[in-house]
PDB file of C-alpha atoms in Angstrom:
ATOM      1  CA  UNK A  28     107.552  95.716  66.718  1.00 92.00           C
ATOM      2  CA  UNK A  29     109.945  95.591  70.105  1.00 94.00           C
ATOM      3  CA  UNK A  30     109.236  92.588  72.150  1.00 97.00           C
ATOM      4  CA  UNK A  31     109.788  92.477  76.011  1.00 97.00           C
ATOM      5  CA  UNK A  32     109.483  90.098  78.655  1.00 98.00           C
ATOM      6  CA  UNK A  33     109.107  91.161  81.767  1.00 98.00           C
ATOM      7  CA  UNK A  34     110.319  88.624  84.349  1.00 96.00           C
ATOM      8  CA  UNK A  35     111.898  87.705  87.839  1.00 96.00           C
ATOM      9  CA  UNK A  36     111.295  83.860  89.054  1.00 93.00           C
ATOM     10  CA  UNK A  37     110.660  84.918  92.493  1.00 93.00           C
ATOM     11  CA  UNK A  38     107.252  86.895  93.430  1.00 92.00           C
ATOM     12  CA  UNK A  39     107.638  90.384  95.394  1.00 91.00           C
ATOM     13  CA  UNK A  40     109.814  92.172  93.135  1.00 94.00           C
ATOM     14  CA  UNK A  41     107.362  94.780  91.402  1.00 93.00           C
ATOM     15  CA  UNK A  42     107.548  93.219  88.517  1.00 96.00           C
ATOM     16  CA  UNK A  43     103.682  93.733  87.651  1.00 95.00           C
ATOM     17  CA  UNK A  44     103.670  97.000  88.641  1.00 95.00           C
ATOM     18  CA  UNK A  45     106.392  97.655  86.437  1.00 97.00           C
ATOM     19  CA  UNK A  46     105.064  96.074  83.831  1.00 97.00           C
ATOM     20  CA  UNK A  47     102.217  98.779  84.243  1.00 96.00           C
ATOM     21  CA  UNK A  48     104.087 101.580  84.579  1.00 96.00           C
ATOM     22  CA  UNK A  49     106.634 101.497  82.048  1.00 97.00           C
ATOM     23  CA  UNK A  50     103.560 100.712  79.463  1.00 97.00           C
ATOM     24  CA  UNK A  51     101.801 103.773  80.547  1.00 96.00           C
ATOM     25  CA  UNK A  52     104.720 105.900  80.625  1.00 96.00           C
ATOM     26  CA  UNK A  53     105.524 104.178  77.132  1.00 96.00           C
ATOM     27  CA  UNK A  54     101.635 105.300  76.208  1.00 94.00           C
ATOM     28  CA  UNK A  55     102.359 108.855  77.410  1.00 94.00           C
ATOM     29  CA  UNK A  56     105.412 109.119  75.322  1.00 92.00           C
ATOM     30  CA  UNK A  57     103.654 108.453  72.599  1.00 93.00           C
ATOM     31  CA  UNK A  58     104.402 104.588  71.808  1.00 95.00           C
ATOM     32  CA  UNK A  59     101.672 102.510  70.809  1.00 96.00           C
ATOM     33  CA  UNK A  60     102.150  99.743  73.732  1.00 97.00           C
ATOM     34  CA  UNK A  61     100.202  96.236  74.087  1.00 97.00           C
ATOM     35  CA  UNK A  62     100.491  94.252  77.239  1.00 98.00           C
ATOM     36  CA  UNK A  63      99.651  90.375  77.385  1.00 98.00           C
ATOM     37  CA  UNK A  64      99.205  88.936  80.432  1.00 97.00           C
ATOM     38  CA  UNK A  65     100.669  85.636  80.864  1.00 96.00           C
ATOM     39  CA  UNK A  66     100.568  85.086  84.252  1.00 95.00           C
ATOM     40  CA  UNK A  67      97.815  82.535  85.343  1.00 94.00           C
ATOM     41  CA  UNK A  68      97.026  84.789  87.837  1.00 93.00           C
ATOM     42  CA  UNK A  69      95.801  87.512  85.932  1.00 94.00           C
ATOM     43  CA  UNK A  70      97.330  89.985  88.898  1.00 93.00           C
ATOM     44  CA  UNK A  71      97.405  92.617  86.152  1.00 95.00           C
ATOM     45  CA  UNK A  72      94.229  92.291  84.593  1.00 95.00           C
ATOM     46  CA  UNK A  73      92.701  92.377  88.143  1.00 92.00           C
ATOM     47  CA  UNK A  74      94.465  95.471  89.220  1.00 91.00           C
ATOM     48  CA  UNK A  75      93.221  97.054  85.940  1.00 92.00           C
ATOM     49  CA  UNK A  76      90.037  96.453  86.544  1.00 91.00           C
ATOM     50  CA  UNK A  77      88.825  94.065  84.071  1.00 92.00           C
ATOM     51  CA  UNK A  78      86.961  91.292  85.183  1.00 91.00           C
ATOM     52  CA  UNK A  79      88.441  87.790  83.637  1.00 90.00           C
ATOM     53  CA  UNK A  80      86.846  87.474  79.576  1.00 92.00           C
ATOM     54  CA  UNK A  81      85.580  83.738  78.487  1.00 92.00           C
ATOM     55  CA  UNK A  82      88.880  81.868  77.499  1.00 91.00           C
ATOM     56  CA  UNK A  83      88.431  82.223  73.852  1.00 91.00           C
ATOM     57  CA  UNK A  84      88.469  86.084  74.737  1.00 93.00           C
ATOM     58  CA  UNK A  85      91.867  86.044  76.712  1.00 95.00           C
ATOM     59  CA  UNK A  86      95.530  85.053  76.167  1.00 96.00           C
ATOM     60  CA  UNK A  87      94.729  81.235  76.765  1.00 94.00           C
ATOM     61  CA  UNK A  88      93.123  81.508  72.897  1.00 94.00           C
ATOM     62  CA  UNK A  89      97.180  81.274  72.174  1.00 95.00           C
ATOM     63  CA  UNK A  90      97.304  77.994  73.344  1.00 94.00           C
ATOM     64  CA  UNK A  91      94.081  76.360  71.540  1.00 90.00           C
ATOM     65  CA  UNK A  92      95.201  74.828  68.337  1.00 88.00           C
ATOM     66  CA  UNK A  93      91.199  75.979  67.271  1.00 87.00           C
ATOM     67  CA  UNK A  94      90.829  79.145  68.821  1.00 84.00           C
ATOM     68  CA  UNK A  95      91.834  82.672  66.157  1.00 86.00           C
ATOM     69  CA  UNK A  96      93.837  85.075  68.221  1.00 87.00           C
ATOM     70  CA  UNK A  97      92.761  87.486  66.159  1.00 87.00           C
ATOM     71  CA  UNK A  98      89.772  87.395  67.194  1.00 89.00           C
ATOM     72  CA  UNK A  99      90.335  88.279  70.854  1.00 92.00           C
ATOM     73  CA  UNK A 100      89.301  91.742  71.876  1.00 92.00           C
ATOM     74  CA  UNK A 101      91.983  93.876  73.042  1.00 94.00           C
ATOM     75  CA  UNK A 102      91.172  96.243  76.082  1.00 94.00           C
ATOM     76  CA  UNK A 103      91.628  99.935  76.361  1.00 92.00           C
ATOM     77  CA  UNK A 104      93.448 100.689  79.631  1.00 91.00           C
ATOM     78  CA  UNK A 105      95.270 103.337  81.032  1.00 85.00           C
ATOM     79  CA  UNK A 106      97.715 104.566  78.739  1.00 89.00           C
ATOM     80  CA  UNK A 107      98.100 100.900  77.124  1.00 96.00           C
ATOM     81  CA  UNK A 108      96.150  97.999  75.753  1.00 97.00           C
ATOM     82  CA  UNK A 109      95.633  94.911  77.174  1.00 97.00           C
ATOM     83  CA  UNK A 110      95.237  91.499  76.505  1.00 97.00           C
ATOM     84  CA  UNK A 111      94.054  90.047  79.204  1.00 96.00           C
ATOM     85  CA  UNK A 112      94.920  86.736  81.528  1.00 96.00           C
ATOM     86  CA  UNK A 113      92.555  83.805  82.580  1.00 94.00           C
ATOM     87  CA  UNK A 114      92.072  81.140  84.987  1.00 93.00           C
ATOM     88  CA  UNK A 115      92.311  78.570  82.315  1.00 92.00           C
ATOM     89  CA  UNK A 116      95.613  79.037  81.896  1.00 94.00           C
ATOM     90  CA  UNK A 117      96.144  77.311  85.414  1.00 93.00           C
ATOM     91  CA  UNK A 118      94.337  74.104  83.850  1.00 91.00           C
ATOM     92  CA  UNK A 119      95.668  73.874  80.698  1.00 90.00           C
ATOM     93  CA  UNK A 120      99.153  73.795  81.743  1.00 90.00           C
ATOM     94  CA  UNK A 121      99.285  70.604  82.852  1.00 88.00           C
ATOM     95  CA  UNK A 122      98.659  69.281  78.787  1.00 91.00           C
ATOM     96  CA  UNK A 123     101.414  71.376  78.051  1.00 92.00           C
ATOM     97  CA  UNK A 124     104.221  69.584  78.256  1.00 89.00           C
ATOM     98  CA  UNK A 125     106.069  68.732  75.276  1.00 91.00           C
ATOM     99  CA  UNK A 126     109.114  70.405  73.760  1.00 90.00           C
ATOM    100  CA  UNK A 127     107.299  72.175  70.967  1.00 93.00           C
ATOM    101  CA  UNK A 128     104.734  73.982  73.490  1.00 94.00           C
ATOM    102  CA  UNK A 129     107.178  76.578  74.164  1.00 95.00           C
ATOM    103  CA  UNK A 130     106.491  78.179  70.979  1.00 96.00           C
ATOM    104  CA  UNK A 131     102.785  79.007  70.876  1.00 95.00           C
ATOM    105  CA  UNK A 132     103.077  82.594  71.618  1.00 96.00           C
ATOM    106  CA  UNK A 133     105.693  82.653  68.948  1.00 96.00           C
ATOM    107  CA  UNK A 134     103.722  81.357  66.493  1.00 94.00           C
ATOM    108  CA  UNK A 135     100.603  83.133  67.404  1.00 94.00           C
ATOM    109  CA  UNK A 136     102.350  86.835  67.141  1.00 94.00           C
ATOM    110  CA  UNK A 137     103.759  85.744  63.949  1.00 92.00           C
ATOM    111  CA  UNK A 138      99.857  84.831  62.631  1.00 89.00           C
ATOM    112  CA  UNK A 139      98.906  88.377  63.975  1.00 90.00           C
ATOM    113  CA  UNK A 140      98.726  91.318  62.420  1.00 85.00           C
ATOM    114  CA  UNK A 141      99.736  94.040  65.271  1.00 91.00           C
ATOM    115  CA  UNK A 142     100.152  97.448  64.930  1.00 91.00           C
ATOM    116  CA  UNK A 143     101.956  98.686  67.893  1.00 95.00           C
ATOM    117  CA  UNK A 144     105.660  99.642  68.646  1.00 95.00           C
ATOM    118  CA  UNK A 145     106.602  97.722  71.460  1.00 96.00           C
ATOM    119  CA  UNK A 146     104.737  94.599  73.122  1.00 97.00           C
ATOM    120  CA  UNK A 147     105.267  93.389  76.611  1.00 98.00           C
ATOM    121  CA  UNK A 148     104.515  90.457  78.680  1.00 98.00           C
ATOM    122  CA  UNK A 149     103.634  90.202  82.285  1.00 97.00           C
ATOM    123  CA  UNK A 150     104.953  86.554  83.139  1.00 96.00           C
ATOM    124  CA  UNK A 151     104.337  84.446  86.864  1.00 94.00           C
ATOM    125  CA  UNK A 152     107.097  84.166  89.340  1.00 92.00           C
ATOM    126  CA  UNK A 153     107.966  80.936  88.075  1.00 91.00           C
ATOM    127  CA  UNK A 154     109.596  79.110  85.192  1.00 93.00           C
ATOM    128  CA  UNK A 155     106.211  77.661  83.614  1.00 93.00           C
ATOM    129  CA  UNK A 156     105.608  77.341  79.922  1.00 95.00           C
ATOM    130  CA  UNK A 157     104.031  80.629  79.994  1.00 96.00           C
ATOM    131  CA  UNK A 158     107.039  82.461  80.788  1.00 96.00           C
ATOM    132  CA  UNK A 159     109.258  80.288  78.444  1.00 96.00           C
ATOM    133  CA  UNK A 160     106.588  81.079  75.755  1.00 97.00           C
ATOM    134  CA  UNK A 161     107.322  84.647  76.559  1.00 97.00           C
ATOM    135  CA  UNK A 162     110.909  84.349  75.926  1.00 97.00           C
ATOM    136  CA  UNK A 163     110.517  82.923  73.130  1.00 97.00           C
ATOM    137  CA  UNK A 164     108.768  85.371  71.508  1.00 97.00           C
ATOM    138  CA  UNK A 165     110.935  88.414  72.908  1.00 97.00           C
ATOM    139  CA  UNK A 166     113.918  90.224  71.629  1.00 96.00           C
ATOM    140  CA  UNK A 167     114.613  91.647  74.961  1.00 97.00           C
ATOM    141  CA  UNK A 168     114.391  91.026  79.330  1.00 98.00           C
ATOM    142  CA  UNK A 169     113.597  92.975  81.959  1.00 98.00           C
ATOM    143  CA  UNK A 170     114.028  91.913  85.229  1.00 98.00           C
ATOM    144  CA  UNK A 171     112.894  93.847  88.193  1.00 98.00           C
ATOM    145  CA  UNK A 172     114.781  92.721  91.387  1.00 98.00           C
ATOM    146  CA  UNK A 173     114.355  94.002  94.592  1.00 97.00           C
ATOM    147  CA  UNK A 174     118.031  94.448  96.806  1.00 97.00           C
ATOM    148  CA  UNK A 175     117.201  91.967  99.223  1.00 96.00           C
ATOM    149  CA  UNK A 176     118.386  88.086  99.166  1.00 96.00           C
ATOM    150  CA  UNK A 177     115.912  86.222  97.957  1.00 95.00           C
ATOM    151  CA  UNK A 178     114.976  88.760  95.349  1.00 96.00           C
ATOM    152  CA  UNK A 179     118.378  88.934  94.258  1.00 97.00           C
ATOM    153  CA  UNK A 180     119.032  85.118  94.063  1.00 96.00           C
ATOM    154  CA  UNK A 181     115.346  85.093  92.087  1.00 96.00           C
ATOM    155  CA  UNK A 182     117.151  87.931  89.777  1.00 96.00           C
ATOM    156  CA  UNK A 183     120.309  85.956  88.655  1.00 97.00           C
ATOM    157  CA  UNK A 184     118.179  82.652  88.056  1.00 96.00           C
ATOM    158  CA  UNK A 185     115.896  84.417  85.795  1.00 97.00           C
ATOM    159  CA  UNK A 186     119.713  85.693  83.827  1.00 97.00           C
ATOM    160  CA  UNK A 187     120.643  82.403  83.508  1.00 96.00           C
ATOM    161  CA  UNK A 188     117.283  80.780  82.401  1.00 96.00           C
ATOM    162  CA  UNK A 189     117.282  83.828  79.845  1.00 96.00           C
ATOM    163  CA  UNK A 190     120.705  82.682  78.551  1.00 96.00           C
ATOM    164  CA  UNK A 191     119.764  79.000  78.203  1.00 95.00           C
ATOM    165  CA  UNK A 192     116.836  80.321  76.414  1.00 96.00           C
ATOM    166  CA  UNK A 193     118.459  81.895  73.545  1.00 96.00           C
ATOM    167  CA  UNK A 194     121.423  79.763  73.449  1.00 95.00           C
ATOM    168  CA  UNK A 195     118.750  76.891  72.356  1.00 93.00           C
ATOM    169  CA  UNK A 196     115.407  78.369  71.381  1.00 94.00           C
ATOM    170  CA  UNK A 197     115.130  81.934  70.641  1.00 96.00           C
ATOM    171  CA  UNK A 198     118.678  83.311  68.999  1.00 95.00           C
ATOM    172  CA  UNK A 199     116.826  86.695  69.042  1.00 94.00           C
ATOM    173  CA  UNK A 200     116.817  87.158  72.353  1.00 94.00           C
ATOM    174  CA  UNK A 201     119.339  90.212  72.536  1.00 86.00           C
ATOM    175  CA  UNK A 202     119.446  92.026  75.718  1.00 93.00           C
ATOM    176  CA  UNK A 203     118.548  91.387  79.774  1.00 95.00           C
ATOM    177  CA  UNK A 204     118.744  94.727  81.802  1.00 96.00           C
ATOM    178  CA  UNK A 205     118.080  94.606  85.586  1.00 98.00           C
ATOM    179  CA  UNK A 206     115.750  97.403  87.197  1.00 98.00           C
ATOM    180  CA  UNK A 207     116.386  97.619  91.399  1.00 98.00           C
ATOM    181  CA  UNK A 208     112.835  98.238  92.654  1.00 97.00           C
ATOM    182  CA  UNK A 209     111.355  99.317  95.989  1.00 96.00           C
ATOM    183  CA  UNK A 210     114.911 100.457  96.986  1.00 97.00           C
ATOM    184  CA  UNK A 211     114.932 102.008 100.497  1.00 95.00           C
ATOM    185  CA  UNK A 212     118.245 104.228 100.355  1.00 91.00           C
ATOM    186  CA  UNK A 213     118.010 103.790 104.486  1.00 94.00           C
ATOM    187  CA  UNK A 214     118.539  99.824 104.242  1.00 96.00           C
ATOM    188  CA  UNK A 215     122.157  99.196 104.681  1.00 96.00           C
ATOM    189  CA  UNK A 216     120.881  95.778 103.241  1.00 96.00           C
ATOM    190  CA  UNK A 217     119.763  97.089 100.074  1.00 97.00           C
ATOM    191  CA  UNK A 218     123.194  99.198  99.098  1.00 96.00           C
ATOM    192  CA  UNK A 219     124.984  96.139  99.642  1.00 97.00           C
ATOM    193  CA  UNK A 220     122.837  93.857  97.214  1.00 97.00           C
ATOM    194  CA  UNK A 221     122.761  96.767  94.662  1.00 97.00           C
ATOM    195  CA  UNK A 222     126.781  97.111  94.601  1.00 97.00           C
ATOM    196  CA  UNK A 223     126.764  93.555  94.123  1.00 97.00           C
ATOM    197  CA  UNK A 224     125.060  93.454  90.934  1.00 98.00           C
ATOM    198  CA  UNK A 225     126.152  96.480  89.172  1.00 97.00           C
ATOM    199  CA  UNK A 226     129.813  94.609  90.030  1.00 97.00           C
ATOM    200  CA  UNK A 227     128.607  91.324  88.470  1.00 97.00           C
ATOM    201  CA  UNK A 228     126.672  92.070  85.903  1.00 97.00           C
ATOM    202  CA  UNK A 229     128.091  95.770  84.617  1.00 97.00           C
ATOM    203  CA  UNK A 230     126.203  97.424  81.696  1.00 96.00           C
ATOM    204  CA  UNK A 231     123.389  95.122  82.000  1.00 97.00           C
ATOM    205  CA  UNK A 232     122.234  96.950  85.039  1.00 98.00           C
ATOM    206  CA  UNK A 233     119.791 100.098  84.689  1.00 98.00           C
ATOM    207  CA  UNK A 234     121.205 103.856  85.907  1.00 98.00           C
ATOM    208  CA  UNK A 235     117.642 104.145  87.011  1.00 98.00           C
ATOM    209  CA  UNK A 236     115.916 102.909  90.142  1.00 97.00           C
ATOM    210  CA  UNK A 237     113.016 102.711  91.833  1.00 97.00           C
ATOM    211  CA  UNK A 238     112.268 103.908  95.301  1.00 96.00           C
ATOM    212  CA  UNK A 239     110.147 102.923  97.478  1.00 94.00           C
ATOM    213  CA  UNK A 240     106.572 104.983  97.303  1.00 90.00           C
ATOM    214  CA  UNK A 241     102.879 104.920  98.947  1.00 87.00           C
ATOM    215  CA  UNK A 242     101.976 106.470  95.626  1.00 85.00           C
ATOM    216  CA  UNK A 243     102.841 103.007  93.640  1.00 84.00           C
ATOM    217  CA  UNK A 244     100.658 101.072  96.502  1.00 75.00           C
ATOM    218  CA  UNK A 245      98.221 103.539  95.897  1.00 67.00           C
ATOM    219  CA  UNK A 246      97.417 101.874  91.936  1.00 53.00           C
ATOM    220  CA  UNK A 247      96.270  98.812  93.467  1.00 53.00           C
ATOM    221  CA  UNK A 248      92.908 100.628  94.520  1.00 52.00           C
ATOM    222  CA  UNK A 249      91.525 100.825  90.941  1.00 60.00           C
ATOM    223  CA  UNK A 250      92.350 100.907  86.985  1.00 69.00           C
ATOM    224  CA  UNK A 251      94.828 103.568  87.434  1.00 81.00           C
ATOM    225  CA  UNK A 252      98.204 104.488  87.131  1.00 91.00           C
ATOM    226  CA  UNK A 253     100.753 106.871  89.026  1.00 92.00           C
ATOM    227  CA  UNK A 254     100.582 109.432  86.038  1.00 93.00           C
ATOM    228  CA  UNK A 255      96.989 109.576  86.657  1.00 90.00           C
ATOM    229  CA  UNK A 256      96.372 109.955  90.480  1.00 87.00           C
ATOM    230  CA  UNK A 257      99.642 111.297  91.316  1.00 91.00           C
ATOM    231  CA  UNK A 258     101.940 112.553  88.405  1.00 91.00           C
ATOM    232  CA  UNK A 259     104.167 114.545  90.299  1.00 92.00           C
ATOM    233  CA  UNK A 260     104.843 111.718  93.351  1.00 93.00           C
ATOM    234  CA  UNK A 261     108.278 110.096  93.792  1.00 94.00           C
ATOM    235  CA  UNK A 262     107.192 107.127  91.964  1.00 94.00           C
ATOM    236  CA  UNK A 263     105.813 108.413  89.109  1.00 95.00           C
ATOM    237  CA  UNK A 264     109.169 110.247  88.330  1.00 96.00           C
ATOM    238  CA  UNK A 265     111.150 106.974  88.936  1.00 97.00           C
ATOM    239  CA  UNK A 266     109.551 105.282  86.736  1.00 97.00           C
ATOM    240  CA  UNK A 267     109.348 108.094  83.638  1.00 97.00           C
ATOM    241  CA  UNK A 268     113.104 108.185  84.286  1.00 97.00           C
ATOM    242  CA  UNK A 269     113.500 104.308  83.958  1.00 97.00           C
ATOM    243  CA  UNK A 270     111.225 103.929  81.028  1.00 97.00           C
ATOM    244  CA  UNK A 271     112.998 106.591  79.132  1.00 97.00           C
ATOM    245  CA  UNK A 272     116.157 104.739  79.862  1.00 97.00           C
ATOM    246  CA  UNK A 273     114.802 101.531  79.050  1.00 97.00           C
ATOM    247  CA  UNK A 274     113.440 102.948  75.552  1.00 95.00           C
ATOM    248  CA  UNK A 275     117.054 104.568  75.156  1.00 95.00           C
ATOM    249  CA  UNK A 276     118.544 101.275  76.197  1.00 95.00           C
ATOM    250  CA  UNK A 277     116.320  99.008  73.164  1.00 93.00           C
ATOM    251  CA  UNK A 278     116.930 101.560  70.888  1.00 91.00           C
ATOM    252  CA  UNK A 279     120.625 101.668  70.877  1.00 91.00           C
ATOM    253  CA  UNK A 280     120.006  97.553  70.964  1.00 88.00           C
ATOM    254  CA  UNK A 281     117.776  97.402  67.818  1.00 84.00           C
ATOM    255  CA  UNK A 282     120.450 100.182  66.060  1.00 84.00           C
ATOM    256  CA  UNK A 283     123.723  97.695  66.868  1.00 81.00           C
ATOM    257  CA  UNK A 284     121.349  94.823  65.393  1.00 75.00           C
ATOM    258  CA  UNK A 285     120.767  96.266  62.371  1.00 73.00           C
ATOM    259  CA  UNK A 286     124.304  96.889  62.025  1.00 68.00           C
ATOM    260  CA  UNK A 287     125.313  93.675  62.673  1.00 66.00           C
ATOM    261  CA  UNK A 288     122.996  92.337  59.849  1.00 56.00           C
ATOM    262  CA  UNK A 289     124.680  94.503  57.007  1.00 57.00           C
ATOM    263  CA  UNK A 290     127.854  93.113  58.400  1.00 52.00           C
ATOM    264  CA  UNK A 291     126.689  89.380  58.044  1.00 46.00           C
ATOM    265  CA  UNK A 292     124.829  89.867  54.663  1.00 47.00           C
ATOM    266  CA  UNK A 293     128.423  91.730  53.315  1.00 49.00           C
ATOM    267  CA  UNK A 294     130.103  88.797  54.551  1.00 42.00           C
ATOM    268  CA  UNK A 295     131.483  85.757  52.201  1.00 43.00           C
ATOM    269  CA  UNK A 296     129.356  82.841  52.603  1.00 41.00           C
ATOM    270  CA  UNK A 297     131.977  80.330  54.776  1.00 40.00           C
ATOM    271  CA  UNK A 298     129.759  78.450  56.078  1.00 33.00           C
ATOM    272  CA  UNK A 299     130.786  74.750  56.111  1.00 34.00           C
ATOM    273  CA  UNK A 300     128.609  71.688  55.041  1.00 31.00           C
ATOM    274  CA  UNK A 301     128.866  70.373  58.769  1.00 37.00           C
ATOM    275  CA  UNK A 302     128.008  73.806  60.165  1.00 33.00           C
ATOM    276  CA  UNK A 303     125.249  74.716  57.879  1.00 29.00           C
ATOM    277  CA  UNK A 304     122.439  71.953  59.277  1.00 31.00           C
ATOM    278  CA  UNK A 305     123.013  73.056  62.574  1.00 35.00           C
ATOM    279  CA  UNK A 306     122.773  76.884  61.818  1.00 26.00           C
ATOM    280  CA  UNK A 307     119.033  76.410  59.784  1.00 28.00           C
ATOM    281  CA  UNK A 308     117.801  74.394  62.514  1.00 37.00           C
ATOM    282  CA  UNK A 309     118.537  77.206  64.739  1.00 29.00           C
ATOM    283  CA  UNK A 310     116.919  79.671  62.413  1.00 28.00           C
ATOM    284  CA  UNK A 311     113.770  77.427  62.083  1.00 38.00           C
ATOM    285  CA  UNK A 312     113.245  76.454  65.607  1.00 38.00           C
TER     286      UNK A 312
END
């Protein structure tokens, strides 16, 4: 199973309703797709239209040392399944504060049995242990950025926080891609910001974008997506053309993975008794 965070510290940047969108066009593809919601907010259960469960019935059951996470019910949306957020999240993060309470999502996955071919999460516009739990857990980032300042400056902070992240907790975290939303091709604003990351940050910038669109607003009135009210709108076709590039993007990821496994296992073992601690702490963190 794929992994995917889904992530930008500053709020604004579409990154829920990309979250959305790029499940459902994963759904219509044909991908089994789950979606937990780890923002405290719950902005994406809301604007699927379920009401908040009882905590044991929500993602905060990840965090209770006596709660199963098995036994939360998963909910049918549109195109995807859900698990879904809750306001207890807000209160129990203030007990979650030591170094090893990054890694309850981690651990909780690994205790699940889940059938689906790619998971992702919806984090908070924030670095919170909820997001860092998310990155954790994920093999790859995506990180929706809107061409304007702030959005940007939101953009390269969640980069580096993804880079700190794997450098000392999650080794598996393999690729960040950036996706420019709500561009507005008139804004000489937004051409400029867009140059300037595809000049920083090269490859790890998507072809695709996504333009602004009344149809996207439009999902906020109900459980819907853009594929179901308006499948033919501007928005709908930007994001079927990201997600397939996206999908292209984690495949060619997982295939160069693989590959570099046979290499290492072909290797001679050179390891060092000095290096060797270091390297299984890594593995077993």
């Amino acid at each position: 199973m794929t992994v995917l965070s889904v992530c930008n510290h500053k709020g604004g940047t579409g990154k829920t309703t990309t979250t959305i969108h790029v499940a459902a066009a994963l759904g219509l593809s044909g991908w089994r797709t789950l979606v937990i919601d780890l923002d405290p907010q719950g902005f994406l259960t809301h604007t699927m239209g379920i009401e908040e469960p009882p905590s044991e019935q929500s993602v905060a059951a990840f965090f209770a040392a006596d709660a199963d996470p098995a036994r939360i019910p998963i909910q049918e949306t549109a195109g995807f399944d859900l698990i879904p957020s809750s306001s207890t999240l807000t209160r129990r993060m203030r007990d979650l504060n030591k170094p090893t309470d990054v890694l309850w999502v981690r651990e909780a996955l690994r205790r699940l049995d889940l059938e689906y071919d790619l998971l992702l999460f919806d984090t908070a516009a924030a670095v919170t242990v909820y997001s860092l739990n998310a990155l954790v857990a994920s093999q790859h980032v995506l990180i929706p950025v809107l061409p304007e300042y702030q959005s940007v400056v939101g953009g390269e902070q969640t980069y580096q926080t993804t880079e700190l992240v794997e450098n000392k907790l999650n080794p598996r975290l393999d690729t960040r891609q950036f996706l420019f939303t709500q561009v507005d091709a008139r804004k000489r604003i937004h051409k400029t910001y867009r140059e300037y990351i595809r000049k920083k940050y090269g490859e790890a910038v998507m072809d695709a974008i996504i333009r602004t669109s009344t149809s996207l607003a439009k999902t906020r009135d109900g459980a819907t997506t853009v594929f179901d009210h308006e499948p033919r709108s501007r928005g709908a076709l930007d994001y079927a053309n990201a997600t397939d590039e996206l999908t292209a993007r984690l495949q060619a990821a997982s295939e160069e993975a693989a590959s570099e496994t046979d290499r290492a296992a072909a290797a001679p073992d050179d390891l060092s008794t000095e290096t060797a601690p270091e390297v299984s702490e890594m593995l077993n963190s």
